[in-house]
Coordinates of C-alpha atoms in Angstrom, one line a residue:
M55 CA 26.1 -1.5 -16.9
N56 CA 25.6 -0.5 -20.3
S57 CA 24.2 2.6 -22.2
E58 CA 20.5 1.7 -21.7
L59 CA 20.3 0.6 -18.5
H60 CA 17.7 3.1 -17.3
T61 CA 17.4 4.9 -14.2
H62 CA 14.4 6.6 -12.9
G63 CA 12.8 -4.1 -17.6
H64 CA 11.1 -9.3 -20.4
H65 CA 11.4 -13.5 -21.2
P66 CA 10.2 -17.3 -22.0
S67 CA 10.9 -20.2 -20.1
T68 CA 13.5 -20.3 -22.7
A69 CA 12.7 -17.9 -20.6
Y70 CA 12.6 -15.0 -21.9
L71 CA 12.9 -14.6 -26.1
R72 CA 15.8 -12.7 -27.3
P73 CA 15.0 -8.8 -27.7
R74 CA 18.2 -6.2 -28.5
R75 CA 20.9 -6.1 -26.1
A76 CA 20.6 -4.0 -23.3
I77 CA 23.6 -4.6 -21.2
S78 CA 27.0 -5.4 -22.0
E79 CA 29.5 -4.1 -19.1
P80 CA 29.6 -1.2 -16.5
P81 CA 30.4 2.0 -17.7
R82 CA 34.1 2.9 -16.8
A83 CA 33.2 6.0 -14.2
R84 CA 31.3 3.0 -12.5
R85 CA 33.7 0.5 -12.5
A86 CA 36.3 2.6 -11.5
A87 CA 34.6 4.2 -8.7
S88 CA 33.6 0.7 -7.2
S89 CA 37.5 -0.2 -7.8
L90 CA 38.6 3.1 -5.9
L91 CA 36.1 2.1 -3.2
L92 CA 37.8 -1.9 -2.9
L93 CA 41.1 -0.4 -2.9
A94 CA 40.0 2.0 0.0
L95 CA 38.6 -0.5 2.1
P96 CA 42.2 -1.8 3.5
L97 CA 42.9 1.7 4.2
L98 CA 39.8 2.5 5.9
A99 CA 39.6 -0.4 8.1
L100 CA 43.0 0.5 10.0
L101 CA 41.4 4.1 11.2
P102 CA 40.5 4.3 14.6
L103 CA 36.4 4.2 15.2
A104 CA 35.1 7.1 17.2
G105 CA 33.6 5.7 20.5
C106 CA 35.3 2.1 20.0
S107 CA 38.0 0.4 21.8
S108 CA 41.6 0.9 21.0
H109 CA 42.3 -2.6 21.9
P110 CA 43.3 -5.4 19.1
A111 CA 40.6 -7.6 17.8
P112 CA 40.8 -11.1 19.0
E113 CA 42.6 -13.3 16.7
G114 CA 40.2 -15.3 14.3
A115 CA 37.8 -12.3 14.5
D116 CA 36.0 -11.7 11.5
R117 CA 37.7 -9.5 8.7
H118 CA 34.8 -7.9 8.4
S119 CA 33.5 -7.3 11.9
G120 CA 34.3 -3.8 11.6
S121 CA 32.2 -3.2 8.5
A122 CA 29.5 -5.3 9.8
A123 CA 29.3 -2.9 13.5
A124 CA 29.2 -0.1 10.8
T125 CA 26.8 -0.9 8.4
A126 CA 24.3 -2.3 11.5
T127 CA 22.1 0.4 11.6
E128 CA 21.8 1.0 7.9
P129 CA 18.9 0.1 6.1
R130 CA 19.2 -3.5 4.7
S131 CA 19.3 -4.3 1.0
L132 CA 16.7 -7.6 -0.4
V133 CA 18.4 -9.3 -3.2
L134 CA 15.4 -11.7 -5.0
I135 CA 16.9 -14.3 -7.6
S136 CA 15.2 -16.3 -9.5
L137 CA 17.4 -19.7 -11.0
D138 CA 14.4 -20.1 -13.6
G139 CA 13.2 -24.1 -13.7
F140 CA 15.8 -25.0 -10.9
R141 CA 13.9 -28.5 -9.6
W142 CA 14.0 -28.4 -5.6
D143 CA 16.2 -31.3 -6.0
Q144 CA 18.6 -30.4 -8.1
L145 CA 20.0 -28.2 -5.0
D146 CA 21.3 -31.4 -3.7
F147 CA 23.5 -31.9 -7.3
P148 CA 27.1 -32.0 -5.8
E149 CA 28.0 -29.2 -8.2
A150 CA 25.2 -26.8 -6.3
T151 CA 28.6 -26.2 -3.7
N152 CA 27.5 -22.6 -2.8
L153 CA 23.6 -22.9 -3.2
R154 CA 24.0 -25.8 -0.6
A155 CA 26.3 -23.6 1.5
L156 CA 23.7 -20.8 1.9
A157 CA 21.0 -23.1 1.9
E158 CA 22.6 -25.3 5.2
S159 CA 23.6 -22.4 7.1
G160 CA 20.4 -20.1 6.6
V161 CA 16.9 -21.1 5.0
R162 CA 16.3 -24.0 2.8
A163 CA 12.4 -25.3 2.0
D164 CA 12.0 -29.2 1.1
G165 CA 10.1 -27.3 -2.6
L166 CA 8.7 -24.2 -3.5
I167 CA 4.8 -25.2 -5.3
P168 CA 4.2 -23.0 -8.2
V169 CA 0.6 -21.7 -9.3
F170 CA -0.7 -22.9 -11.8
P171 CA -0.4 -23.0 -15.2
T172 CA 3.6 -23.8 -13.8
K173 CA 4.7 -21.6 -16.6
T174 CA 7.3 -18.9 -16.2
F175 CA 5.6 -15.9 -16.4
P176 CA 2.6 -16.6 -14.1
N177 CA 4.8 -17.8 -11.4
H178 CA 7.9 -15.0 -11.2
Y179 CA 4.4 -12.5 -11.0
S180 CA 2.8 -14.8 -8.6
I181 CA 6.4 -14.7 -6.6
V182 CA 6.4 -10.7 -6.6
T183 CA 2.5 -10.0 -6.1
G184 CA 1.5 -12.7 -3.9
L185 CA -1.4 -13.4 -6.4
Y186 CA -3.0 -16.9 -8.1
A187 CA -2.5 -16.4 -11.9
Q188 CA -6.2 -15.4 -12.2
N189 CA -6.0 -12.5 -9.7
H190 CA -3.0 -10.8 -11.5
G191 CA -3.9 -11.5 -15.0
I192 CA -0.8 -13.5 -16.5
V193 CA -2.6 -16.7 -16.8
S194 CA 0.2 -18.4 -19.2
N195 CA 3.2 -17.3 -21.3
N196 CA 0.9 -16.8 -24.1
M197 CA -2.8 -16.0 -23.6
R198 CA -5.9 -14.1 -25.0
D199 CA -8.2 -11.2 -23.8
P200 CA -11.2 -10.0 -25.0
E201 CA -10.1 -6.4 -25.1
L202 CA -6.6 -6.7 -25.2
G203 CA -6.2 -9.4 -28.0
E204 CA -3.3 -11.8 -27.8
F205 CA -0.3 -11.6 -25.3
R206 CA 2.9 -13.5 -26.4
L207 CA 6.2 -13.5 -25.0
S208 CA 7.7 -12.7 -28.3
D209 CA 5.7 -9.2 -28.6
R210 CA 7.2 -6.8 -27.2
D211 CA 4.5 -4.3 -27.3
A212 CA 2.2 -6.9 -25.1
V213 CA 4.9 -7.6 -22.7
T214 CA 5.6 -3.4 -21.7
D215 CA 1.8 -3.1 -22.1
P216 CA 0.4 -2.6 -18.5
R217 CA -2.5 -3.4 -19.3
W218 CA -1.8 -7.1 -19.2
W219 CA -0.5 -6.5 -16.0
G220 CA -2.6 -7.0 -12.6
G221 CA -1.9 -6.6 -8.8
E222 CA 1.0 -5.1 -7.3
P223 CA 4.8 -6.1 -7.6
V224 CA 6.8 -5.7 -4.4
W225 CA 8.4 -3.2 -6.5
V226 CA 5.8 -1.1 -7.0
T227 CA 4.6 -1.3 -3.1
A228 CA 8.4 -0.3 -1.6
A229 CA 8.4 2.7 -4.3
S230 CA 5.2 3.9 -3.0
A231 CA 6.6 3.9 0.4
G232 CA 9.6 5.4 -0.6
L233 CA 12.5 2.9 -1.3
T234 CA 14.3 2.5 -4.2
T235 CA 14.4 -0.5 -6.0
A236 CA 16.3 -1.7 -9.2
A237 CA 15.8 -4.9 -11.8
M238 CA 18.5 -7.1 -13.3
F239 CA 15.6 -8.4 -15.2
W240 CA 11.9 -10.0 -13.8
P241 CA 8.8 -10.8 -15.7
G242 CA 7.1 -7.2 -15.2
T243 CA 9.6 -4.6 -14.7
E244 CA 9.5 -3.3 -17.9
A245 CA 5.7 -2.3 -17.8
E246 CA 4.5 1.0 -16.2
I247 CA 3.0 -1.2 -13.4
R248 CA 0.7 1.7 -11.5
V249 CA 3.4 4.4 -9.9
G250 CA 5.9 3.0 -12.6
R251 CA 9.1 0.8 -13.3
P252 CA 12.2 0.0 -10.8
T253 CA 14.4 3.4 -10.2
H254 CA 16.7 1.0 -12.5
W255 CA 15.6 -1.5 -14.8
S256 CA 16.3 -2.9 -18.5
P257 CA 15.1 -4.2 -21.1
F258 CA 15.8 -8.1 -20.8
D259 CA 18.3 -9.4 -22.9
S260 CA 19.8 -13.0 -22.9
D261 CA 22.7 -11.9 -24.5
V262 CA 24.0 -10.1 -21.0
P263 CA 26.6 -12.7 -19.7
F264 CA 25.5 -13.9 -16.3
S265 CA 28.8 -12.5 -14.3
D266 CA 27.5 -9.1 -15.7
R267 CA 24.1 -9.8 -14.2
V268 CA 26.3 -10.0 -10.8
Q269 CA 28.4 -7.2 -11.5
Q270 CA 25.5 -4.6 -11.5
V271 CA 23.8 -5.9 -8.7
L272 CA 27.1 -5.2 -6.7
D273 CA 27.8 -2.3 -8.1
W274 CA 23.9 -1.3 -7.0
L275 CA 25.2 -2.5 -3.4
A276 CA 28.3 -0.4 -3.3
L277 CA 26.4 2.8 -3.7
D278 CA 26.1 5.2 -0.9
P279 CA 23.1 4.6 1.6
D280 CA 21.0 7.0 0.3
R281 CA 21.4 5.8 -3.0
R282 CA 21.8 2.2 -2.3
P283 CA 18.5 0.2 -3.7
R284 CA 16.8 -1.7 -0.9
F285 CA 15.1 -4.2 -3.4
I286 CA 16.6 -5.6 -5.8
T287 CA 15.9 -8.5 -8.6
L288 CA 18.4 -10.4 -10.6
Y289 CA 17.2 -13.2 -13.1
F290 CA 19.0 -16.2 -15.0
E291 CA 17.1 -18.0 -17.3
Q292 CA 18.8 -21.2 -16.6
P293 CA 19.0 -24.2 -16.0
D294 CA 15.3 -23.9 -17.4
G295 CA 16.9 -24.1 -21.1
T296 CA 19.3 -27.3 -20.3
N297 CA 16.4 -29.2 -18.7
H298 CA 13.9 -28.5 -21.6
R299 CA 16.6 -29.3 -23.7
H300 CA 18.3 -32.3 -22.2
G301 CA 16.1 -33.3 -19.1
P302 CA 16.4 -32.3 -15.7
E303 CA 18.8 -35.4 -14.5
S304 CA 20.9 -34.8 -17.3
A305 CA 24.7 -34.4 -17.5
Q306 CA 24.1 -31.0 -19.2
A307 CA 21.8 -30.4 -16.2
H308 CA 24.5 -30.9 -14.0
A309 CA 27.0 -28.4 -16.0
T310 CA 23.9 -26.0 -16.1
I311 CA 24.2 -26.2 -12.3
A312 CA 27.3 -25.6 -12.0
D313 CA 27.7 -22.4 -13.5
V314 CA 24.4 -21.0 -12.3
D315 CA 25.7 -22.2 -8.7
A316 CA 29.5 -20.1 -9.9
R317 CA 27.2 -16.9 -10.5
I318 CA 25.9 -17.4 -7.0
G319 CA 29.4 -17.8 -5.6
E320 CA 30.9 -14.5 -7.4
L321 CA 27.9 -12.8 -5.7
L322 CA 28.8 -14.0 -2.5
R323 CA 32.3 -13.0 -2.9
G324 CA 31.6 -9.6 -3.9
L325 CA 29.4 -9.0 -1.1
D326 CA 32.2 -10.1 1.3
E327 CA 34.8 -7.6 -0.6
L328 CA 32.0 -4.8 0.0
G329 CA 31.7 -5.7 3.6
A330 CA 28.0 -5.6 3.0
R331 CA 26.9 -9.6 3.9
Q332 CA 25.3 -8.2 7.1
R333 CA 23.4 -5.7 5.3
T334 CA 22.3 -7.9 2.6
D335 CA 19.2 -10.3 2.4
L336 CA 19.2 -12.9 -0.3
V337 CA 16.0 -15.1 -1.3
I338 CA 16.9 -17.5 -3.9
V339 CA 13.6 -19.0 -5.8
S340 CA 12.6 -20.8 -8.9
D341 CA 9.6 -20.3 -10.8
H342 CA 8.8 -24.3 -11.4
G343 CA 10.5 -27.3 -11.4
M344 CA 10.9 -29.9 -14.7
A345 CA 9.6 -33.3 -15.4
E346 CA 11.3 -35.7 -18.0
I347 CA 9.3 -36.2 -21.5
H348 CA 9.5 -38.8 -23.7
S349 CA 8.6 -39.5 -27.2
E350 CA 5.8 -42.6 -26.0
R351 CA 4.2 -40.2 -23.8
V352 CA 2.7 -38.2 -26.6
V353 CA -1.1 -37.4 -27.3
V354 CA -1.7 -36.1 -30.8
L355 CA -4.8 -34.1 -30.4
E356 CA -6.4 -34.5 -33.8
D357 CA -6.0 -38.0 -32.8
L358 CA -8.8 -37.1 -30.8
A359 CA -10.9 -34.0 -32.3
E360 CA -11.1 -31.8 -35.4
F361 CA -10.0 -28.1 -35.0
E362 CA -10.8 -25.5 -37.2
E363 CA -7.8 -23.0 -37.8
G364 CA -7.1 -20.9 -34.7
E365 CA -8.8 -23.1 -32.3
L366 CA -5.8 -24.6 -30.9
F367 CA -4.4 -22.0 -29.2
E368 CA -1.5 -23.4 -27.1
S369 CA -0.3 -27.1 -26.7
G370 CA 2.4 -29.3 -25.4
A371 CA 2.3 -29.2 -21.3
L372 CA -0.8 -27.5 -21.4
V373 CA -3.3 -27.2 -24.2
Q374 CA -5.5 -23.8 -24.6
I375 CA -8.8 -24.2 -27.1
F376 CA -10.7 -21.2 -28.2
P377 CA -13.4 -22.8 -30.2
R378 CA -15.6 -20.9 -32.9
P379 CA -18.8 -20.2 -32.7
G380 CA -21.2 -23.2 -31.9
R381 CA -18.5 -25.7 -31.4
E382 CA -17.5 -25.7 -27.9
D383 CA -20.2 -28.1 -27.0
L384 CA -18.5 -30.1 -29.7
L385 CA -15.2 -29.7 -28.8
F386 CA -15.4 -30.5 -25.0
D387 CA -17.4 -33.6 -25.8
R388 CA -15.0 -34.9 -28.1
L389 CA -12.0 -34.6 -25.6
E390 CA -13.8 -35.4 -22.2
G391 CA -12.5 -39.0 -21.2
A392 CA -10.6 -39.3 -24.9
H393 CA -7.1 -40.0 -23.5
P394 CA -6.4 -41.6 -19.8
N395 CA -3.7 -39.3 -19.7
L396 CA -5.3 -36.2 -20.7
R397 CA -7.8 -34.3 -18.7
V398 CA -10.3 -31.7 -20.2
Y399 CA -12.0 -28.9 -18.5
R400 CA -14.5 -26.1 -19.3
R401 CA -12.7 -23.2 -17.8
E402 CA -15.8 -22.5 -15.4
E403 CA -15.1 -25.8 -14.2
L404 CA -11.1 -25.8 -13.8
P405 CA -10.1 -27.6 -9.7
P406 CA -10.0 -25.1 -7.4
S407 CA -6.6 -26.0 -6.8
F408 CA -5.8 -24.4 -10.1
H409 CA -7.4 -21.0 -8.6
M410 CA -7.9 -20.3 -12.2
A411 CA -11.9 -20.6 -12.9
G412 CA -12.6 -16.8 -13.0
S413 CA -10.4 -15.4 -15.6
K414 CA -11.4 -14.7 -18.6
R415 CA -8.3 -14.6 -20.0
I416 CA -7.5 -18.4 -20.1
A417 CA -9.2 -20.5 -22.6
P418 CA -13.3 -21.9 -22.7
I419 CA -11.3 -25.5 -23.0
V420 CA -8.3 -26.4 -21.1
A421 CA -6.7 -29.7 -21.4
V422 CA -3.8 -30.4 -19.0
P423 CA -1.9 -33.9 -19.3
D424 CA -0.7 -35.7 -16.6
V425 CA 3.3 -34.4 -15.6
G426 CA 5.8 -35.9 -17.9
W427 CA 3.2 -36.1 -20.9
E428 CA 2.8 -33.9 -23.6
A429 CA 0.0 -32.9 -25.9
V430 CA 0.5 -31.7 -29.1
R431 CA -0.1 -30.9 -33.0
R432 CA 0.1 -33.9 -35.6
S433 CA 2.8 -31.5 -36.8
Q434 CA 4.4 -31.0 -33.8
K435 CA 4.5 -35.1 -33.2
E436 CA 6.1 -35.7 -36.6
R437 CA 8.7 -33.2 -35.8
M438 CA 9.8 -35.5 -32.5
P439 CA 12.5 -38.0 -32.6
D440 CA 12.2 -41.5 -30.8
G441 CA 13.4 -41.9 -27.3
P442 CA 13.8 -39.1 -24.4
L443 CA 12.4 -35.5 -25.4
G444 CA 14.1 -33.1 -22.7
G445 CA 12.0 -31.9 -19.9
H446 CA 8.6 -29.9 -19.3
H447 CA 6.4 -27.9 -17.1
G448 CA 3.5 -26.4 -17.5
P449 CA 1.1 -28.8 -15.6
D450 CA -0.4 -29.8 -12.2
P451 CA 1.5 -27.8 -9.9
R452 CA 0.5 -30.6 -7.0
D453 CA 2.9 -32.9 -8.3
P454 CA 6.2 -32.1 -6.9
R455 CA 8.4 -32.6 -9.9
M456 CA 6.9 -29.3 -10.7
H457 CA 8.2 -27.8 -7.5
G458 CA 11.1 -25.2 -7.5
L459 CA 13.8 -23.9 -5.1
F460 CA 13.7 -21.7 -2.0
V461 CA 17.0 -20.7 -0.2
A462 CA 17.2 -17.3 1.9
S463 CA 19.9 -16.3 3.8
G464 CA 21.2 -13.0 5.5
P465 CA 20.5 -10.7 8.9
S466 CA 16.5 -11.2 8.4
F467 CA 16.3 -14.9 8.6
V468 CA 16.6 -17.8 10.9
A469 CA 19.9 -19.8 10.5
G470 CA 18.8 -23.3 10.0
A471 CA 15.4 -22.7 9.6
R472 CA 13.0 -25.8 7.3
P473 CA 9.7 -24.7 6.3
G474 CA 9.1 -27.9 4.6
R475 CA 6.9 -26.9 1.3
F476 CA 4.9 -23.6 0.6
E477 CA 3.0 -22.0 -1.9
N478 CA 5.4 -19.5 -3.9
V479 CA 2.1 -16.6 -3.2
H480 CA 3.5 -16.5 0.4
I481 CA 6.5 -14.9 -0.4
Y482 CA 5.4 -11.3 -1.4
E483 CA 4.4 -11.2 2.3
L484 CA 7.9 -12.2 3.0
L485 CA 9.4 -9.7 0.8
C486 CA 7.3 -6.9 2.7
R487 CA 7.9 -7.7 5.9
I488 CA 12.0 -7.9 5.5
L489 CA 11.4 -4.5 3.8
E490 CA 9.2 -3.3 6.7
I491 CA 6.4 -1.8 4.4
P492 CA 2.6 -2.5 4.3
P493 CA 1.6 -5.1 1.9
A494 CA -1.0 -4.9 -1.0
P495 CA -4.1 -7.1 -0.9
N496 CA -3.1 -10.6 -2.0
D497 CA -3.5 -14.3 -1.5
G498 CA -0.3 -14.8 0.8
D499 CA -0.8 -15.9 4.3
P500 CA 1.2 -13.1 6.8
G501 CA 2.2 -15.9 9.0
A502 CA 3.3 -18.7 6.9
L503 CA 6.7 -17.7 6.8
S504 CA 7.0 -15.8 9.9
S505 CA 9.2 -18.5 11.8
I506 CA 12.2 -18.4 9.1
L507 CA 12.7 -14.4 9.8
A508 CA 14.8 -13.1 13.1
P509 CA 14.1 -10.6 14.9
R510 CA 14.4 -6.9 13.6
A511 CA 15.7 -5.6 16.9
S512 CA 19.2 -5.4 15.6
N513 CA 18.4 -2.9 13.1
P514 CA 16.4 0.0 14.8
R515 CA 16.7 2.4 12.0
A516 CA 15.1 0.3 9.5
R517 CA 12.2 -0.3 11.6
S518 CA 11.9 3.4 12.7
A519 CA 12.0 4.7 9.5
A520 CA 9.2 1.7 8.6
L521 CA 6.8 3.2 11.4
E522 CA 7.6 6.8 10.2
R523 CA 6.0 6.0 6.3
S524 CA 3.2 4.2 7.8
R525 CA 2.1 7.1 9.8
P526 CA -1.0 8.7 7.7

């Protein structure tokens, strides 16, 4: 789709930052090939199929029934889509017509429970590794390591350094099983983790139009079976940005939901034009939800304690404090219990539900505001207007406002399945089961989402290939 699309890929919660432009539009050759394929499909449909009945199809038959039969034995492709910051209940916005139709005919969760902290990078990486943040190492969007230094979303060297990225993301698991993979952006795909990056990848660029991202995925899915990626990621940094700026229930949020929903509609129409619905599974997720914030729900940290330079590493919906030598007890004693809407912990005493106490990359003192509250520096508070401040995420993942989206559709799923709410660490096992590849060690439950999976009897070729790969 551009001269820098690598074949062999990242982002804030506002989502990724903006590095160089990586993708603009598909190369002429690929776009021409796609066009020829689309023009040829009607003609191919008229040709007699060997071994098929010569009787005409019944009136009202699926116009893709021929291609569905032809692709029934082809390996399926799995597309994992992220709508950053899409809160679970935004699926019920009137504008989310395509997403809701997929959910109603496929799988819809009541909410996707993120890991702590409810930030973009930790949760995107938990989804593709099945690990809590303390176990995969991406403990926040910004963090410190005693050996590696600082990790910030704006630091390209850090984002592409594989030493930050622990665990095994699904594109690595798939590559180890001999599968072709592709990434239309996702946190972690720009780093050479273990065996490397996805087969096709690109550095994140927020300038790439969403429609171009969809087209790139469709171009990959139009490839011949022996070249077609079996696993693909597709990332959109909305509605996160709009939810941050205006709040998750604002008129602007409704308009943004309409826009990302239209892109899902483009993907579905493209799949139909390719006759690829019966060989493509879609898993649509978000990394976290969003809660409204207000100037009356702000804690000024300097009102509670005096900080020396460099001690306040992160503030807002999550506070990380790295005390200077000899000051940890002093700062903890000043902060603990100092405000009713701020929970303060030593690193080793973080709640077990956070799955974070064992990480050396989280700060020695962590302060977690109540959902809907911010804890900021005085200089930040002075720049805030009075009244609503938009939205935030980062605090306790148990709060439903922090819960994200999970919708799935395709031949691997049970139509109408409703799995309730579940943690996003279970998704990695689900993806591996769909791809029929052995998973790496992870924190998910292999049986947590079994009820949403259809039998694989309709795809014997893929099952046989998986068994062949798993043999010693």
